[in-house]
């Protein structure tokens, strides 16, 4: 994800990253950056410090670090030691001062990605709910020798809850995070799919309803 308010810089960096084989999501404001981050779960964030919004790069970094160790490379126009120190204290992985060469930035992106493992590699690959066995790599749910068939949407929902285990997720967050296309319809569609998932995975699958808020997977 590329967070940069200057469209010329954003488009140039975007082009270099795409040429290097990356998929790029852009955000030009702080609020948008957090939305895109939560929705797309990028492998890496390039974050401009100076943004024309209510949130600057430091605040975005702080907010991302509350829930995630996704690598962050900070960009700044200011060649300021203080920024660098604050940035590292907040948990940025690398730091690039403007003006920079896009080629150099792509090199830093590669290096940071090499150092960090992708979020999926770090997370658990096999999960048990009582007798139910979920193999995430193989996208397979079994009990004993029997396969439990999940629809694509139920599978996406299950992965979403596993990624956000222990947190209360609102129906709106779930729709934004676990549905492929923008869902503009009724939020109760989440309840329908949750009901199916509970039925298939049984009572050991502790997906709790949090009244007035949403759902939490224990
Ligand atoms: Ca800027």
PDB file of C-alpha atoms and ligand atoms in Angstrom:
ATOM      1  CA  UNK A   1       0.000   0.000   0.000  1.00  0.00           C
ATOM      2  CA  UNK A   2       1.291   3.402  -0.990  1.00  0.00           C
ATOM      3  CA  UNK A   3       0.209   6.370   1.154  1.00  0.00           C
ATOM      4  CA  UNK A   4       1.237   9.567  -0.624  1.00  0.00           C
ATOM      5  CA  UNK A   5      -0.716  12.766  -1.282  1.00  0.00           C
ATOM      6  CA  UNK A   6       1.470  14.070  -4.129  1.00  0.00           C
ATOM      7  CA  UNK A   7      -0.055  12.442  -7.238  1.00  0.00           C
ATOM      8  CA  UNK A   8       3.145  12.824  -9.286  1.00  0.00           C
ATOM      9  CA  UNK A   9       5.248  10.966  -6.740  1.00  0.00           C
ATOM     10  CA  UNK A  10       2.476   8.434  -6.129  1.00  0.00           C
ATOM     11  CA  UNK A  11       2.070   7.580  -9.801  1.00  0.00           C
ATOM     12  CA  UNK A  12       5.807   7.313 -10.382  1.00  0.00           C
ATOM     13  CA  UNK A  13       6.358   5.014  -7.404  1.00  0.00           C
ATOM     14  CA  UNK A  14       3.259   3.027  -8.362  1.00  0.00           C
ATOM     15  CA  UNK A  15       4.695   2.483 -11.848  1.00  0.00           C
ATOM     16  CA  UNK A  16       8.075   1.295 -10.558  1.00  0.00           C
ATOM     17  CA  UNK A  17       6.475  -1.056  -8.031  1.00  0.00           C
ATOM     18  CA  UNK A  18       4.147  -2.542 -10.632  1.00  0.00           C
ATOM     19  CA  UNK A  19       7.058  -3.032 -13.006  1.00  0.00           C
ATOM     20  CA  UNK A  20       8.723  -4.926 -10.179  1.00  0.00           C
ATOM     21  CA  UNK A  21       5.702  -7.235  -9.856  1.00  0.00           C
ATOM     22  CA  UNK A  22       3.853  -5.664  -6.928  1.00  0.00           C
ATOM     23  CA  UNK A  23       0.123  -5.042  -6.699  1.00  0.00           C
ATOM     24  CA  UNK A  24      -0.284  -1.493  -5.427  1.00  0.00           C
ATOM     25  CA  UNK A  25      -3.157   0.079  -3.496  1.00  0.00           C
ATOM     26  CA  UNK A  26      -2.924   3.852  -3.221  1.00  0.00           C
ATOM     27  CA  UNK A  27      -4.264   6.170  -0.526  1.00  0.00           C
ATOM     28  CA  UNK A  28      -3.841   9.950  -0.559  1.00  0.00           C
ATOM     29  CA  UNK A  29      -5.162  10.763   2.928  1.00  0.00           C
ATOM     30  CA  UNK A  30      -4.687   9.352   6.397  1.00  0.00           C
ATOM     31  CA  UNK A  31      -8.275   8.269   6.888  1.00  0.00           C
ATOM     32  CA  UNK A  32      -8.323   6.550   3.529  1.00  0.00           C
ATOM     33  CA  UNK A  33      -4.995   4.878   4.339  1.00  0.00           C
ATOM     34  CA  UNK A  34      -6.433   3.177   7.426  1.00  0.00           C
ATOM     35  CA  UNK A  35      -9.518   2.080   5.483  1.00  0.00           C
ATOM     36  CA  UNK A  36      -7.417   0.585   2.691  1.00  0.00           C
ATOM     37  CA  UNK A  37      -5.059  -1.024   5.186  1.00  0.00           C
ATOM     38  CA  UNK A  38      -7.852  -2.762   7.099  1.00  0.00           C
ATOM     39  CA  UNK A  39      -9.540  -3.842   3.934  1.00  0.00           C
ATOM     40  CA  UNK A  40      -6.598  -4.989   1.831  1.00  0.00           C
ATOM     41  CA  UNK A  41      -4.163  -6.224   4.471  1.00  0.00           C
ATOM     42  CA  UNK A  42      -1.120  -5.277   2.365  1.00  0.00           C
ATOM     43  CA  UNK A  43       2.257  -7.041   2.710  1.00  0.00           C
ATOM     44  CA  UNK A  44       4.040  -3.712   3.113  1.00  0.00           C
ATOM     45  CA  UNK A  45       3.188  -0.025   3.613  1.00  0.00           C
ATOM     46  CA  UNK A  46       5.024   2.941   2.097  1.00  0.00           C
ATOM     47  CA  UNK A  47       3.962   5.871   4.225  1.00  0.00           C
ATOM     48  CA  UNK A  48       4.457   9.579   3.589  1.00  0.00           C
ATOM     49  CA  UNK A  49       4.703  11.537   6.860  1.00  0.00           C
ATOM     50  CA  UNK A  50       3.181  14.815   5.654  1.00  0.00           C
ATOM     51  CA  UNK A  51      -0.445  14.263   4.625  1.00  0.00           C
ATOM     52  CA  UNK A  52      -3.171  16.870   4.132  1.00  0.00           C
ATOM     53  CA  UNK A  53      -5.651  15.225   6.467  1.00  0.00           C
ATOM     54  CA  UNK A  54      -6.481  14.796  10.122  1.00  0.00           C
ATOM     55  CA  UNK A  55      -3.916  11.998  10.421  1.00  0.00           C
ATOM     56  CA  UNK A  56      -0.217  12.306   9.572  1.00  0.00           C
ATOM     57  CA  UNK A  57       2.149   9.434   8.805  1.00  0.00           C
ATOM     58  CA  UNK A  58       3.210   9.037  12.439  1.00  0.00           C
ATOM     59  CA  UNK A  59      -0.380   8.642  13.577  1.00  0.00           C
ATOM     60  CA  UNK A  60      -1.126   6.146  10.819  1.00  0.00           C
ATOM     61  CA  UNK A  61       1.977   4.195  11.797  1.00  0.00           C
ATOM     62  CA  UNK A  62       0.920   4.168  15.451  1.00  0.00           C
ATOM     63  CA  UNK A  63      -2.551   3.024  14.519  1.00  0.00           C
ATOM     64  CA  UNK A  64      -1.294   0.219  12.243  1.00  0.00           C
ATOM     65  CA  UNK A  65       1.137  -0.971  14.921  1.00  0.00           C
ATOM     66  CA  UNK A  66      -1.705  -1.440  17.406  1.00  0.00           C
ATOM     67  CA  UNK A  67      -2.881  -4.454  15.451  1.00  0.00           C
ATOM     68  CA  UNK A  68      -0.194  -5.461  12.984  1.00  0.00           C
ATOM     69  CA  UNK A  69       3.545  -5.803  12.328  1.00  0.00           C
ATOM     70  CA  UNK A  70       3.212  -5.296   8.590  1.00  0.00           C
ATOM     71  CA  UNK A  71       6.492  -3.701   7.410  1.00  0.00           C
ATOM     72  CA  UNK A  72       6.367   0.088   7.042  1.00  0.00           C
ATOM     73  CA  UNK A  73       8.755   2.265   5.011  1.00  0.00           C
ATOM     74  CA  UNK A  74       8.389   5.956   5.827  1.00  0.00           C
ATOM     75  CA  UNK A  75       8.795   8.758   3.309  1.00  0.00           C
ATOM     76  CA  UNK A  76       9.494  12.324   4.272  1.00  0.00           C
ATOM     77  CA  UNK A  77      10.413  15.577   2.601  1.00  0.00           C
ATOM     78  CA  UNK A  78      12.155  16.654   5.763  1.00  0.00           C
ATOM     79  CA  UNK A  79      15.703  15.453   6.218  1.00  0.00           C
ATOM     80  CA  UNK A  80      15.166  15.532   9.927  1.00  0.00           C
ATOM     81  CA  UNK A  81      16.882  13.272  12.436  1.00  0.00           C
ATOM     82  CA  UNK A  82      13.957  13.683  14.861  1.00  0.00           C
ATOM     83  CA  UNK A  83      11.512  12.278  12.307  1.00  0.00           C
ATOM     84  CA  UNK A  84      13.777   9.326  11.752  1.00  0.00           C
ATOM     85  CA  UNK A  85      14.066   8.627  15.486  1.00  0.00           C
ATOM     86  CA  UNK A  86      10.321   9.010  16.084  1.00  0.00           C
ATOM     87  CA  UNK A  87       9.629   6.825  13.050  1.00  0.00           C
ATOM     88  CA  UNK A  88      11.804   3.990  14.292  1.00  0.00           C
ATOM     89  CA  UNK A  89      10.380   4.304  17.808  1.00  0.00           C
ATOM     90  CA  UNK A  90       6.916   3.891  16.342  1.00  0.00           C
ATOM     91  CA  UNK A  91       8.080   0.720  14.633  1.00  0.00           C
ATOM     92  CA  UNK A  92       8.858   1.666  11.058  1.00  0.00           C
ATOM     93  CA  UNK A  93      11.178  -0.758   9.291  1.00  0.00           C
ATOM     94  CA  UNK A  94      12.977   1.656   7.009  1.00  0.00           C
ATOM     95  CA  UNK A  95      13.093   5.291   6.098  1.00  0.00           C
ATOM     96  CA  UNK A  96      13.543   7.130   2.790  1.00  0.00           C
ATOM     97  CA  UNK A  97      14.104  10.879   2.491  1.00  0.00           C
ATOM     98  CA  UNK A  98      12.685  12.829  -0.442  1.00  0.00           C
ATOM     99  CA  UNK A  99      13.811  13.407  -3.084  1.00  0.00           C
ATOM    100  CA  UNK A 100      14.583   9.734  -3.646  1.00  0.00           C
ATOM    101  CA  UNK A 101      15.094   7.627  -6.718  1.00  0.00           C
ATOM    102  CA  UNK A 102      12.125   5.285  -7.306  1.00  0.00           C
ATOM    103  CA  UNK A 103      14.619   2.569  -8.161  1.00  0.00           C
ATOM    104  CA  UNK A 104      16.203   2.911  -4.741  1.00  0.00           C
ATOM    105  CA  UNK A 105      12.794   2.773  -3.066  1.00  0.00           C
ATOM    106  CA  UNK A 106      11.942  -0.443  -4.933  1.00  0.00           C
ATOM    107  CA  UNK A 107      15.248  -1.872  -3.692  1.00  0.00           C
ATOM    108  CA  UNK A 108      14.316  -0.977  -0.105  1.00  0.00           C
ATOM    109  CA  UNK A 109      10.886  -2.551  -0.559  1.00  0.00           C
ATOM    110  CA  UNK A 110      12.490  -5.792  -1.731  1.00  0.00           C
ATOM    111  CA  UNK A 111      14.956  -5.771   1.155  1.00  0.00           C
ATOM    112  CA  UNK A 112      12.278  -5.153   3.788  1.00  0.00           C
ATOM    113  CA  UNK A 113      10.028  -7.855   2.327  1.00  0.00           C
ATOM    114  CA  UNK A 114      12.937 -10.301   2.330  1.00  0.00           C
ATOM    115  CA  UNK A 115      13.610  -9.567   6.009  1.00  0.00           C
ATOM    116  CA  UNK A 116      10.019  -9.999   7.075  1.00  0.00           C
ATOM    117  CA  UNK A 117       7.887 -13.007   6.429  1.00  0.00           C
ATOM    118  CA  UNK A 118       4.484 -12.396   4.899  1.00  0.00           C
ATOM    119  CA  UNK A 119       1.643 -12.317   7.430  1.00  0.00           C
ATOM    120  CA  UNK A 120       0.178 -15.539   6.100  1.00  0.00           C
ATOM    121  CA  UNK A 121       3.466 -17.420   6.550  1.00  0.00           C
ATOM    122  CA  UNK A 122       3.708 -16.297  10.160  1.00  0.00           C
ATOM    123  CA  UNK A 123       0.204 -17.256  11.071  1.00  0.00           C
ATOM    124  CA  UNK A 124      -1.064 -20.687  11.949  1.00  0.00           C
ATOM    125  CA  UNK A 125      -1.692 -23.031   9.021  1.00  0.00           C
ATOM    126  CA  UNK A 126      -3.803 -25.638  10.755  1.00  0.00           C
ATOM    127  CA  UNK A 127      -6.553 -24.910  13.268  1.00  0.00           C
ATOM    128  CA  UNK A 128      -8.633 -27.347  15.306  1.00  0.00           C
ATOM    129  CA  UNK A 129     -12.105 -26.694  16.634  1.00  0.00           C
ATOM    130  CA  UNK A 130     -12.806 -29.829  18.642  1.00  0.00           C
ATOM    131  CA  UNK A 131     -13.162 -32.593  16.045  1.00  0.00           C
ATOM    132  CA  UNK A 132     -13.034 -30.114  13.188  1.00  0.00           C
ATOM    133  CA  UNK A 133      -9.721 -29.727  11.394  1.00  0.00           C
ATOM    134  CA  UNK A 134      -9.095 -26.638   9.248  1.00  0.00           C
ATOM    135  CA  UNK A 135      -6.137 -26.777   6.860  1.00  0.00           C
ATOM    136  CA  UNK A 136      -5.636 -23.226   5.647  1.00  0.00           C
ATOM    137  CA  UNK A 137      -3.045 -24.007   2.965  1.00  0.00           C
ATOM    138  CA  UNK A 138      -5.228 -26.659   1.379  1.00  0.00           C
ATOM    139  CA  UNK A 139      -8.450 -24.725   2.006  1.00  0.00           C
ATOM    140  CA  UNK A 140      -9.929 -27.855   3.500  1.00  0.00           C
ATOM    141  CA  UNK A 141     -12.162 -28.493   6.481  1.00  0.00           C
ATOM    142  CA  UNK A 142     -12.454 -32.069   7.720  1.00  0.00           C
ATOM    143  CA  UNK A 143     -13.838 -34.063  10.626  1.00  0.00           C
ATOM    144  CA  UNK A 144     -12.437 -37.569  10.925  1.00  0.00           C
ATOM    145  CA  UNK A 145     -12.253 -38.738   7.326  1.00  0.00           C
ATOM    146  CA  UNK A 146     -15.103 -36.573   6.135  1.00  0.00           C
ATOM    147  CA  UNK A 147     -14.759 -33.309   4.306  1.00  0.00           C
ATOM    148  CA  UNK A 148     -17.029 -30.489   5.348  1.00  0.00           C
ATOM    149  CA  UNK A 149     -17.980 -28.457   2.290  1.00  0.00           C
ATOM    150  CA  UNK A 150     -17.842 -24.706   2.813  1.00  0.00           C
ATOM    151  CA  UNK A 151     -19.023 -22.230   0.211  1.00  0.00           C
ATOM    152  CA  UNK A 152     -16.439 -19.709  -1.005  1.00  0.00           C
ATOM    153  CA  UNK A 153     -18.120 -17.038   1.114  1.00  0.00           C
ATOM    154  CA  UNK A 154     -18.129 -19.194   4.255  1.00  0.00           C
ATOM    155  CA  UNK A 155     -14.447 -19.955   3.714  1.00  0.00           C
ATOM    156  CA  UNK A 156     -13.631 -16.250   3.277  1.00  0.00           C
ATOM    157  CA  UNK A 157     -15.564 -15.510   6.443  1.00  0.00           C
ATOM    158  CA  UNK A 158     -13.732 -18.219   8.388  1.00  0.00           C
ATOM    159  CA  UNK A 159     -10.311 -16.916   7.267  1.00  0.00           C
ATOM    160  CA  UNK A 160     -11.377 -13.379   8.150  1.00  0.00           C
ATOM    161  CA  UNK A 161     -12.348 -14.414  11.693  1.00  0.00           C
ATOM    162  CA  UNK A 162      -9.089 -16.367  12.107  1.00  0.00           C
ATOM    163  CA  UNK A 163      -7.105 -13.305  10.982  1.00  0.00           C
ATOM    164  CA  UNK A 164      -8.950 -11.180  13.539  1.00  0.00           C
ATOM    165  CA  UNK A 165      -9.166 -13.713  16.333  1.00  0.00           C
ATOM    166  CA  UNK A 166     -10.043 -12.327  19.760  1.00  0.00           C
ATOM    167  CA  UNK A 167     -11.313  -9.010  18.408  1.00  0.00           C
ATOM    168  CA  UNK A 168     -14.906  -7.888  18.183  1.00  0.00           C
ATOM    169  CA  UNK A 169     -15.685  -7.193  14.538  1.00  0.00           C
ATOM    170  CA  UNK A 170     -18.775  -5.229  13.558  1.00  0.00           C
ATOM    171  CA  UNK A 171     -21.009  -6.482  10.775  1.00  0.00           C
ATOM    172  CA  UNK A 172     -19.877  -3.563   8.632  1.00  0.00           C
ATOM    173  CA  UNK A 173     -16.183  -4.426   9.184  1.00  0.00           C
ATOM    174  CA  UNK A 174     -16.900  -8.042   8.345  1.00  0.00           C
ATOM    175  CA  UNK A 175     -18.687  -7.062   5.132  1.00  0.00           C
ATOM    176  CA  UNK A 176     -15.789  -4.798   4.152  1.00  0.00           C
ATOM    177  CA  UNK A 177     -13.143  -7.349   5.018  1.00  0.00           C
ATOM    178  CA  UNK A 178     -14.594 -10.709   4.020  1.00  0.00           C
ATOM    179  CA  UNK A 179     -16.714  -9.913   0.980  1.00  0.00           C
ATOM    180  CA  UNK A 180     -14.999  -9.673  -2.392  1.00  0.00           C
ATOM    181  CA  UNK A 181     -17.232  -6.975  -3.814  1.00  0.00           C
ATOM    182  CA  UNK A 182     -18.622  -3.905  -2.062  1.00  0.00           C
ATOM    183  CA  UNK A 183     -21.743  -5.066  -0.283  1.00  0.00           C
ATOM    184  CA  UNK A 184     -24.285  -2.292  -0.153  1.00  0.00           C
ATOM    185  CA  UNK A 185     -27.175  -4.435   1.027  1.00  0.00           C
ATOM    186  CA  UNK A 186     -28.341  -5.456   4.470  1.00  0.00           C
ATOM    187  CA  UNK A 187     -25.754  -6.162   7.161  1.00  0.00           C
ATOM    188  CA  UNK A 188     -27.899  -9.087   8.276  1.00  0.00           C
ATOM    189  CA  UNK A 189     -26.386 -11.045   5.390  1.00  0.00           C
ATOM    190  CA  UNK A 190     -23.432 -11.524   7.764  1.00  0.00           C
ATOM    191  CA  UNK A 191     -25.735 -13.184  10.296  1.00  0.00           C
ATOM    192  CA  UNK A 192     -27.008 -15.591   7.661  1.00  0.00           C
ATOM    193  CA  UNK A 193     -23.497 -16.747   6.749  1.00  0.00           C
ATOM    194  CA  UNK A 194     -22.360 -16.868  10.376  1.00  0.00           C
ATOM    195  CA  UNK A 195     -25.301 -19.136  11.156  1.00  0.00           C
ATOM    196  CA  UNK A 196     -24.258 -21.512   8.350  1.00  0.00           C
ATOM    197  CA  UNK A 197     -20.637 -21.492   9.489  1.00  0.00           C
ATOM    198  CA  UNK A 198     -21.609 -22.274  13.092  1.00  0.00           C
ATOM    199  CA  UNK A 199     -23.838 -25.089  11.949  1.00  0.00           C
ATOM    200  CA  UNK A 200     -21.044 -26.655   9.883  1.00  0.00           C
ATOM    201  CA  UNK A 201     -18.217 -26.202  12.384  1.00  0.00           C
ATOM    202  CA  UNK A 202     -20.118 -27.118  15.538  1.00  0.00           C
ATOM    203  CA  UNK A 203     -20.030 -25.801  19.084  1.00  0.00           C
ATOM    204  CA  UNK A 204     -16.231 -25.939  19.479  1.00  0.00           C
ATOM    205  CA  UNK A 205     -16.042 -23.130  16.961  1.00  0.00           C
ATOM    206  CA  UNK A 206     -16.448 -20.360  19.508  1.00  0.00           C
ATOM    207  CA  UNK A 207     -17.705 -17.525  17.368  1.00  0.00           C
ATOM    208  CA  UNK A 208     -19.530 -15.378  19.889  1.00  0.00           C
ATOM    209  CA  UNK A 209     -22.222 -12.809  19.234  1.00  0.00           C
ATOM    210  CA  UNK A 210     -21.346  -9.592  21.042  1.00  0.00           C
ATOM    211  CA  UNK A 211     -24.670  -7.864  21.570  1.00  0.00           C
ATOM    212  CA  UNK A 212     -24.961  -4.518  19.826  1.00  0.00           C
ATOM    213  CA  UNK A 213     -21.437  -4.790  18.416  1.00  0.00           C
ATOM    214  CA  UNK A 214     -20.796  -7.786  16.207  1.00  0.00           C
ATOM    215  CA  UNK A 215     -18.889 -11.059  16.446  1.00  0.00           C
ATOM    216  CA  UNK A 216     -15.732 -12.283  18.107  1.00  0.00           C
ATOM    217  CA  UNK A 217     -13.905 -15.557  17.488  1.00  0.00           C
ATOM    218  CA  UNK A 218     -12.465 -16.832  20.783  1.00  0.00           C
TER     219      UNK A 218
HETATM  220 CA1  LIG B   1       3.135  14.759   1.471  1.00  0.00          CA
END
